[in-house]
PDB file of C-alpha atoms in Angstrom:
ATOM      1  CA  UNK A   1     -13.239  15.884 -29.950  1.00 69.00           C
ATOM      2  CA  UNK A   2     -16.485  15.308 -28.420  1.00 78.00           C
ATOM      3  CA  UNK A   3     -19.383  17.968 -28.478  1.00 87.00           C
ATOM      4  CA  UNK A   4     -19.922  17.426 -25.287  1.00 92.00           C
ATOM      5  CA  UNK A   5     -17.243  17.065 -22.472  1.00 93.00           C
ATOM      6  CA  UNK A   6     -18.005  15.733 -19.172  1.00 93.00           C
ATOM      7  CA  UNK A   7     -15.439  14.324 -16.579  1.00 85.00           C
ATOM      8  CA  UNK A   8     -16.775  10.489 -15.399  1.00 81.00           C
ATOM      9  CA  UNK A   9     -15.299  10.829 -11.936  1.00 84.00           C
ATOM     10  CA  UNK A  10     -16.475   8.841  -9.761  1.00 92.00           C
ATOM     11  CA  UNK A  11     -16.511  11.092  -7.319  1.00 95.00           C
ATOM     12  CA  UNK A  12     -17.706  10.639  -3.615  1.00 96.00           C
ATOM     13  CA  UNK A  13     -18.541  12.669  -1.137  1.00 96.00           C
ATOM     14  CA  UNK A  14     -19.384  12.758   2.151  1.00 97.00           C
ATOM     15  CA  UNK A  15     -23.427  13.230   3.303  1.00 97.00           C
ATOM     16  CA  UNK A  16     -24.443  16.790   3.646  1.00 97.00           C
ATOM     17  CA  UNK A  17     -21.314  17.849   1.598  1.00 97.00           C
ATOM     18  CA  UNK A  18     -22.002  20.145  -1.807  1.00 97.00           C
ATOM     19  CA  UNK A  19     -21.764  18.319  -4.787  1.00 97.00           C
ATOM     20  CA  UNK A  20     -20.182  20.139  -7.787  1.00 96.00           C
ATOM     21  CA  UNK A  21     -20.423  18.782 -11.487  1.00 97.00           C
ATOM     22  CA  UNK A  22     -19.977  20.303 -14.510  1.00 96.00           C
ATOM     23  CA  UNK A  23     -19.577  20.470 -18.994  1.00 96.00           C
ATOM     24  CA  UNK A  24     -18.041  21.888 -21.224  1.00 96.00           C
ATOM     25  CA  UNK A  25     -19.290  21.944 -25.267  1.00 94.00           C
ATOM     26  CA  UNK A  26     -18.248  23.197 -27.962  1.00 92.00           C
ATOM     27  CA  UNK A  27     -21.445  23.522 -30.910  1.00 87.00           C
ATOM     28  CA  UNK A  28     -23.211  27.127 -30.678  1.00 86.00           C
ATOM     29  CA  UNK A  29     -25.973  25.753 -32.189  1.00 85.00           C
ATOM     30  CA  UNK A  30     -27.031  24.089 -28.378  1.00 86.00           C
ATOM     31  CA  UNK A  31     -29.885  25.545 -26.995  1.00 82.00           C
ATOM     32  CA  UNK A  32     -31.205  24.137 -23.851  1.00 87.00           C
ATOM     33  CA  UNK A  33     -29.163  22.394 -21.262  1.00 91.00           C
ATOM     34  CA  UNK A  34     -30.346  19.481 -19.346  1.00 92.00           C
ATOM     35  CA  UNK A  35     -28.993  17.901 -16.160  1.00 94.00           C
ATOM     36  CA  UNK A  36     -30.507  14.081 -15.827  1.00 93.00           C
ATOM     37  CA  UNK A  37     -29.786  11.931 -12.944  1.00 95.00           C
ATOM     38  CA  UNK A  38     -29.509   8.059 -13.729  1.00 93.00           C
ATOM     39  CA  UNK A  39     -29.986   5.259 -10.985  1.00 92.00           C
ATOM     40  CA  UNK A  40     -28.144   1.580 -12.244  1.00 86.00           C
ATOM     41  CA  UNK A  41     -30.308  -0.145 -14.650  1.00 81.00           C
ATOM     42  CA  UNK A  42     -32.906   2.576 -14.994  1.00 86.00           C
ATOM     43  CA  UNK A  43     -33.831   5.709 -17.631  1.00 88.00           C
ATOM     44  CA  UNK A  44     -32.795   8.716 -17.057  1.00 89.00           C
ATOM     45  CA  UNK A  45     -34.377  10.958 -15.120  1.00 89.00           C
ATOM     46  CA  UNK A  46     -34.849  15.214 -15.538  1.00 87.00           C
ATOM     47  CA  UNK A  47     -33.995  16.923 -12.984  1.00 91.00           C
ATOM     48  CA  UNK A  48     -33.088  20.744 -14.444  1.00 89.00           C
ATOM     49  CA  UNK A  49     -32.955  22.221 -17.596  1.00 85.00           C
ATOM     50  CA  UNK A  50     -31.998  25.864 -18.900  1.00 87.00           C
ATOM     51  CA  UNK A  51     -31.793  28.056 -21.919  1.00 82.00           C
ATOM     52  CA  UNK A  52     -30.194  30.828 -21.161  1.00 81.00           C
ATOM     53  CA  UNK A  53     -26.829  31.755 -19.069  1.00 85.00           C
ATOM     54  CA  UNK A  54     -27.425  32.076 -15.428  1.00 88.00           C
ATOM     55  CA  UNK A  55     -28.358  30.218 -12.388  1.00 90.00           C
ATOM     56  CA  UNK A  56     -31.465  28.311 -11.720  1.00 92.00           C
ATOM     57  CA  UNK A  57     -32.394  26.597  -8.492  1.00 94.00           C
ATOM     58  CA  UNK A  58     -34.634  23.938  -7.710  1.00 93.00           C
ATOM     59  CA  UNK A  59     -34.862  23.243  -4.379  1.00 95.00           C
ATOM     60  CA  UNK A  60     -31.152  21.491  -3.620  1.00 97.00           C
ATOM     61  CA  UNK A  61     -30.007  21.525  -7.159  1.00 96.00           C
ATOM     62  CA  UNK A  62     -29.115  24.869  -8.842  1.00 96.00           C
ATOM     63  CA  UNK A  63     -27.864  24.732 -12.556  1.00 95.00           C
ATOM     64  CA  UNK A  64     -25.634  27.440 -13.571  1.00 95.00           C
ATOM     65  CA  UNK A  65     -25.199  28.044 -17.836  1.00 94.00           C
ATOM     66  CA  UNK A  66     -22.470  30.521 -19.270  1.00 93.00           C
ATOM     67  CA  UNK A  67     -23.076  30.379 -22.747  1.00 91.00           C
ATOM     68  CA  UNK A  68     -19.914  32.884 -22.933  1.00 91.00           C
ATOM     69  CA  UNK A  69     -17.515  29.951 -21.893  1.00 93.00           C
ATOM     70  CA  UNK A  70     -19.572  26.784 -23.427  1.00 93.00           C
ATOM     71  CA  UNK A  71     -19.715  25.547 -19.203  1.00 94.00           C
ATOM     72  CA  UNK A  72     -22.585  24.706 -17.223  1.00 96.00           C
ATOM     73  CA  UNK A  73     -22.223  23.441 -13.895  1.00 96.00           C
ATOM     74  CA  UNK A  74     -25.162  21.425 -11.291  1.00 97.00           C
ATOM     75  CA  UNK A  75     -24.124  21.545  -7.753  1.00 97.00           C
ATOM     76  CA  UNK A  76     -26.113  19.621  -4.755  1.00 97.00           C
ATOM     77  CA  UNK A  77     -26.357  21.093  -1.714  1.00 97.00           C
ATOM     78  CA  UNK A  78     -26.400  19.091   1.535  1.00 97.00           C
ATOM     79  CA  UNK A  79     -26.434  15.880  -0.567  1.00 97.00           C
ATOM     80  CA  UNK A  80     -28.053  13.051   0.407  1.00 97.00           C
ATOM     81  CA  UNK A  81     -27.259   9.218   0.224  1.00 96.00           C
ATOM     82  CA  UNK A  82     -29.879   9.084  -1.815  1.00 95.00           C
ATOM     83  CA  UNK A  83     -28.234  11.593  -4.561  1.00 96.00           C
ATOM     84  CA  UNK A  84     -25.943   8.290  -5.663  1.00 96.00           C
ATOM     85  CA  UNK A  85     -26.294   8.273  -9.046  1.00 96.00           C
ATOM     86  CA  UNK A  86     -24.870   8.919 -12.450  1.00 95.00           C
ATOM     87  CA  UNK A  87     -25.307  12.617 -13.041  1.00 96.00           C
ATOM     88  CA  UNK A  88     -25.532  13.076 -16.772  1.00 95.00           C
ATOM     89  CA  UNK A  89     -25.249  16.896 -19.161  1.00 95.00           C
ATOM     90  CA  UNK A  90     -27.239  16.934 -22.074  1.00 92.00           C
ATOM     91  CA  UNK A  91     -27.551  19.237 -24.983  1.00 89.00           C
ATOM     92  CA  UNK A  92     -30.112  20.186 -27.303  1.00 83.00           C
ATOM     93  CA  UNK A  93     -30.310  21.814 -30.632  1.00 74.00           C
ATOM     94  CA  UNK A  94     -33.530  22.847 -32.514  1.00 68.00           C
ATOM     95  CA  UNK A  95     -34.177  19.231 -33.895  1.00 70.00           C
ATOM     96  CA  UNK A  96     -34.441  18.262 -30.769  1.00 71.00           C
ATOM     97  CA  UNK A  97     -31.797  15.560 -30.643  1.00 79.00           C
ATOM     98  CA  UNK A  98     -29.433  15.361 -27.470  1.00 83.00           C
ATOM     99  CA  UNK A  99     -25.950  15.511 -26.993  1.00 88.00           C
ATOM    100  CA  UNK A 100     -24.939  13.758 -23.385  1.00 90.00           C
ATOM    101  CA  UNK A 101     -21.952  13.569 -21.447  1.00 92.00           C
ATOM    102  CA  UNK A 102     -20.399  11.235 -20.367  1.00 90.00           C
ATOM    103  CA  UNK A 103     -21.321  11.147 -16.980  1.00 92.00           C
ATOM    104  CA  UNK A 104     -20.313  11.569 -13.820  1.00 95.00           C
ATOM    105  CA  UNK A 105     -21.146   8.523 -11.269  1.00 94.00           C
ATOM    106  CA  UNK A 106     -21.274  10.337  -7.659  1.00 96.00           C
ATOM    107  CA  UNK A 107     -21.415   8.743  -3.969  1.00 96.00           C
ATOM    108  CA  UNK A 108     -22.778   9.997  -1.337  1.00 97.00           C
ATOM    109  CA  UNK A 109     -21.300   8.264   2.117  1.00 96.00           C
ATOM    110  CA  UNK A 110     -23.158   8.262   4.974  1.00 94.00           C
TER     111      UNK A 110
ATOM    112  CA  UNK B   1     -44.821  14.974 -16.629  1.00 63.00           C
ATOM    113  CA  UNK B   2     -45.396  12.776 -19.905  1.00 70.00           C
ATOM    114  CA  UNK B   3     -44.912   9.118 -19.583  1.00 87.00           C
ATOM    115  CA  UNK B   4     -43.061   7.079 -21.798  1.00 92.00           C
ATOM    116  CA  UNK B   5     -43.089   3.292 -21.523  1.00 94.00           C
ATOM    117  CA  UNK B   6     -40.591   0.814 -22.880  1.00 95.00           C
ATOM    118  CA  UNK B   7     -41.440  -3.348 -22.719  1.00 96.00           C
ATOM    119  CA  UNK B   8     -39.597  -5.748 -22.674  1.00 96.00           C
ATOM    120  CA  UNK B   9     -37.318  -4.494 -19.520  1.00 93.00           C
ATOM    121  CA  UNK B  10     -35.146  -6.859 -19.621  1.00 94.00           C
ATOM    122  CA  UNK B  11     -34.694  -9.874 -22.424  1.00 96.00           C
ATOM    123  CA  UNK B  12     -32.089 -12.583 -23.069  1.00 96.00           C
ATOM    124  CA  UNK B  13     -31.807 -14.305 -26.379  1.00 95.00           C
ATOM    125  CA  UNK B  14     -29.411 -16.276 -28.290  1.00 96.00           C
ATOM    126  CA  UNK B  15     -26.715 -15.327 -31.083  1.00 97.00           C
ATOM    127  CA  UNK B  16     -28.889 -15.339 -34.334  1.00 96.00           C
ATOM    128  CA  UNK B  17     -32.061 -14.623 -33.396  1.00 97.00           C
ATOM    129  CA  UNK B  18     -34.175 -11.268 -33.677  1.00 97.00           C
ATOM    130  CA  UNK B  19     -35.503  -9.440 -30.686  1.00 97.00           C
ATOM    131  CA  UNK B  20     -38.013  -6.404 -30.800  1.00 97.00           C
ATOM    132  CA  UNK B  21     -38.470  -4.021 -28.248  1.00 97.00           C
ATOM    133  CA  UNK B  22     -41.460  -1.605 -27.860  1.00 97.00           C
ATOM    134  CA  UNK B  23     -41.341   2.384 -27.232  1.00 96.00           C
ATOM    135  CA  UNK B  24     -44.689   3.369 -26.172  1.00 95.00           C
ATOM    136  CA  UNK B  25     -45.455   7.502 -25.568  1.00 92.00           C
ATOM    137  CA  UNK B  26     -48.758   6.480 -22.945  1.00 90.00           C
ATOM    138  CA  UNK B  27     -50.067  10.288 -22.175  1.00 85.00           C
ATOM    139  CA  UNK B  28     -49.164  11.891 -25.282  1.00 87.00           C
ATOM    140  CA  UNK B  29     -48.466  11.890 -29.230  1.00 89.00           C
ATOM    141  CA  UNK B  30     -45.061  11.867 -30.835  1.00 90.00           C
ATOM    142  CA  UNK B  31     -43.966  11.815 -34.190  1.00 91.00           C
ATOM    143  CA  UNK B  32     -40.823  11.911 -33.618  1.00 93.00           C
ATOM    144  CA  UNK B  33     -38.660   9.079 -31.356  1.00 95.00           C
ATOM    145  CA  UNK B  34     -35.127   8.634 -30.608  1.00 94.00           C
ATOM    146  CA  UNK B  35     -33.581   4.995 -29.554  1.00 96.00           C
ATOM    147  CA  UNK B  36     -30.107   5.168 -27.613  1.00 94.00           C
ATOM    148  CA  UNK B  37     -27.699   2.440 -26.548  1.00 94.00           C
ATOM    149  CA  UNK B  38     -25.660   2.966 -23.555  1.00 90.00           C
ATOM    150  CA  UNK B  39     -23.048   0.470 -22.795  1.00 86.00           C
ATOM    151  CA  UNK B  40     -21.738  -0.384 -19.121  1.00 81.00           C
ATOM    152  CA  UNK B  41     -20.607   2.620 -17.809  1.00 77.00           C
ATOM    153  CA  UNK B  42     -21.004   4.720 -20.544  1.00 81.00           C
ATOM    154  CA  UNK B  43     -23.249   7.628 -22.106  1.00 84.00           C
ATOM    155  CA  UNK B  44     -26.284   7.171 -23.855  1.00 88.00           C
ATOM    156  CA  UNK B  45     -25.216   7.245 -27.595  1.00 90.00           C
ATOM    157  CA  UNK B  46     -28.116   8.371 -30.042  1.00 91.00           C
ATOM    158  CA  UNK B  47     -28.537   5.028 -32.307  1.00 94.00           C
ATOM    159  CA  UNK B  48     -31.339   6.320 -34.825  1.00 95.00           C
ATOM    160  CA  UNK B  49     -34.752   9.131 -35.115  1.00 94.00           C
ATOM    161  CA  UNK B  50     -37.743   7.219 -35.399  1.00 94.00           C
ATOM    162  CA  UNK B  51     -40.617   9.568 -37.754  1.00 91.00           C
ATOM    163  CA  UNK B  52     -44.148   8.394 -37.794  1.00 91.00           C
ATOM    164  CA  UNK B  53     -45.134   7.667 -41.248  1.00 87.00           C
ATOM    165  CA  UNK B  54     -41.718   7.368 -42.843  1.00 89.00           C
ATOM    166  CA  UNK B  55     -38.315   5.676 -42.528  1.00 91.00           C
ATOM    167  CA  UNK B  56     -36.032   6.222 -39.912  1.00 94.00           C
ATOM    168  CA  UNK B  57     -32.552   8.113 -40.089  1.00 94.00           C
ATOM    169  CA  UNK B  58     -29.858   6.476 -38.604  1.00 95.00           C
ATOM    170  CA  UNK B  59     -26.624   7.550 -37.007  1.00 93.00           C
ATOM    171  CA  UNK B  60     -23.585   7.016 -38.783  1.00 92.00           C
ATOM    172  CA  UNK B  61     -22.116   3.883 -38.058  1.00 93.00           C
ATOM    173  CA  UNK B  62     -25.290   2.559 -37.244  1.00 95.00           C
ATOM    174  CA  UNK B  63     -26.331  -0.376 -39.675  1.00 94.00           C
ATOM    175  CA  UNK B  64     -30.037   0.433 -40.383  1.00 93.00           C
ATOM    176  CA  UNK B  65     -30.262  -3.624 -41.706  1.00 94.00           C
ATOM    177  CA  UNK B  66     -29.371  -4.795 -37.933  1.00 96.00           C
ATOM    178  CA  UNK B  67     -31.612  -2.371 -36.080  1.00 97.00           C
ATOM    179  CA  UNK B  68     -34.913  -2.064 -38.154  1.00 96.00           C
ATOM    180  CA  UNK B  69     -37.612   0.567 -36.819  1.00 95.00           C
ATOM    181  CA  UNK B  70     -40.965   1.159 -37.330  1.00 93.00           C
ATOM    182  CA  UNK B  71     -43.244   4.021 -36.109  1.00 93.00           C
ATOM    183  CA  UNK B  72     -46.793   2.670 -37.074  1.00 85.00           C
ATOM    184  CA  UNK B  73     -48.272   5.156 -34.746  1.00 91.00           C
ATOM    185  CA  UNK B  74     -48.386   8.294 -32.653  1.00 92.00           C
ATOM    186  CA  UNK B  75     -47.881   6.286 -29.867  1.00 93.00           C
ATOM    187  CA  UNK B  76     -45.546   3.605 -30.454  1.00 95.00           C
ATOM    188  CA  UNK B  77     -41.738   3.133 -32.166  1.00 96.00           C
ATOM    189  CA  UNK B  78     -40.378  -0.448 -32.057  1.00 97.00           C
ATOM    190  CA  UNK B  79     -36.864  -1.873 -32.274  1.00 97.00           C
ATOM    191  CA  UNK B  80     -35.874  -4.848 -33.479  1.00 97.00           C
ATOM    192  CA  UNK B  81     -32.571  -6.473 -33.242  1.00 97.00           C
ATOM    193  CA  UNK B  82     -31.887  -8.552 -36.417  1.00 97.00           C
ATOM    194  CA  UNK B  83     -29.586 -11.658 -36.018  1.00 96.00           C
ATOM    195  CA  UNK B  84     -28.428 -10.944 -32.677  1.00 96.00           C
ATOM    196  CA  UNK B  85     -24.665 -11.063 -31.547  1.00 96.00           C
ATOM    197  CA  UNK B  86     -23.187 -10.829 -28.179  1.00 95.00           C
ATOM    198  CA  UNK B  87     -21.882  -7.648 -28.744  1.00 95.00           C
ATOM    199  CA  UNK B  88     -25.310  -6.326 -28.928  1.00 96.00           C
ATOM    200  CA  UNK B  89     -25.779  -6.621 -25.468  1.00 95.00           C
ATOM    201  CA  UNK B  90     -26.417  -3.227 -24.298  1.00 94.00           C
ATOM    202  CA  UNK B  91     -29.555  -1.055 -22.802  1.00 94.00           C
ATOM    203  CA  UNK B  92     -31.374   0.198 -24.897  1.00 95.00           C
ATOM    204  CA  UNK B  93     -33.194   3.460 -24.388  1.00 94.00           C
ATOM    205  CA  UNK B  94     -35.872   5.544 -25.994  1.00 95.00           C
ATOM    206  CA  UNK B  95     -36.801   8.812 -25.672  1.00 93.00           C
ATOM    207  CA  UNK B  96     -39.248  10.887 -27.188  1.00 91.00           C
ATOM    208  CA  UNK B  97     -39.319  15.232 -27.338  1.00 86.00           C
ATOM    209  CA  UNK B  98     -41.486  17.361 -25.436  1.00 77.00           C
ATOM    210  CA  UNK B  99     -41.574  20.854 -25.215  1.00 71.00           C
ATOM    211  CA  UNK B 100     -38.002  21.659 -23.554  1.00 66.00           C
ATOM    212  CA  UNK B 101     -36.676  17.900 -23.071  1.00 74.00           C
ATOM    213  CA  UNK B 102     -37.041  14.637 -23.366  1.00 81.00           C
ATOM    214  CA  UNK B 103     -38.953  11.651 -21.816  1.00 88.00           C
ATOM    215  CA  UNK B 104     -37.099   8.818 -21.302  1.00 90.00           C
ATOM    216  CA  UNK B 105     -38.460   5.424 -20.914  1.00 92.00           C
ATOM    217  CA  UNK B 106     -36.992   2.738 -18.391  1.00 90.00           C
ATOM    218  CA  UNK B 107     -34.566   0.939 -20.926  1.00 93.00           C
ATOM    219  CA  UNK B 108     -34.454  -2.431 -21.879  1.00 95.00           C
ATOM    220  CA  UNK B 109     -31.497  -4.521 -21.125  1.00 94.00           C
ATOM    221  CA  UNK B 110     -30.823  -6.831 -24.440  1.00 96.00           C
ATOM    222  CA  UNK B 111     -28.733  -9.980 -23.214  1.00 95.00           C
ATOM    223  CA  UNK B 112     -27.593 -12.057 -26.092  1.00 96.00           C
ATOM    224  CA  UNK B 113     -25.813 -15.698 -25.514  1.00 96.00           C
TER     225      UNK B 113
END
């Protein structure tokens, strides 16, 4: 069993729709939870990070963490074609090593 | 935010040759850097942890004699792919840890012909 599970998609939505992404994990040692966005042939860029259960908002992005269920989510409101990318969840232990989900490819149709 | 650079961004080499990839932290010091490999349509897989002034630690299944890592200074780590083969063709990405996140380089695409 992988430490981090993420549905690779692909996911296609019309412009303006809400994009919903999620990951589950099995290791209780994970302390911080991140969402990265990766465009084709580029390095990942950090979108959001959280360290406690609950919601965190940043503009059109909302990250949710439920540690009791070992489940994290990312919501993108009012999606734009420029949001088309691969979104990777990642989790970090206290040794700074990241474990990534498989990444979900999202396409927002104009 | 912190910036990590990689050089080269793209390299083609012949089978059997060696290729060096540099990872630099531009505005901060990094005693630890990480090297990842990403195959098309797959996630990032951690290859090794680069430690300034000491030997790198490799993840299970990664050949340390094939992927040589040198962390000679607090701002530079290098990954050398020795005796490259076509199956080594991949996207190699380095990162350096911040307080709560990793700062990623832009990646190096290696194609071995």
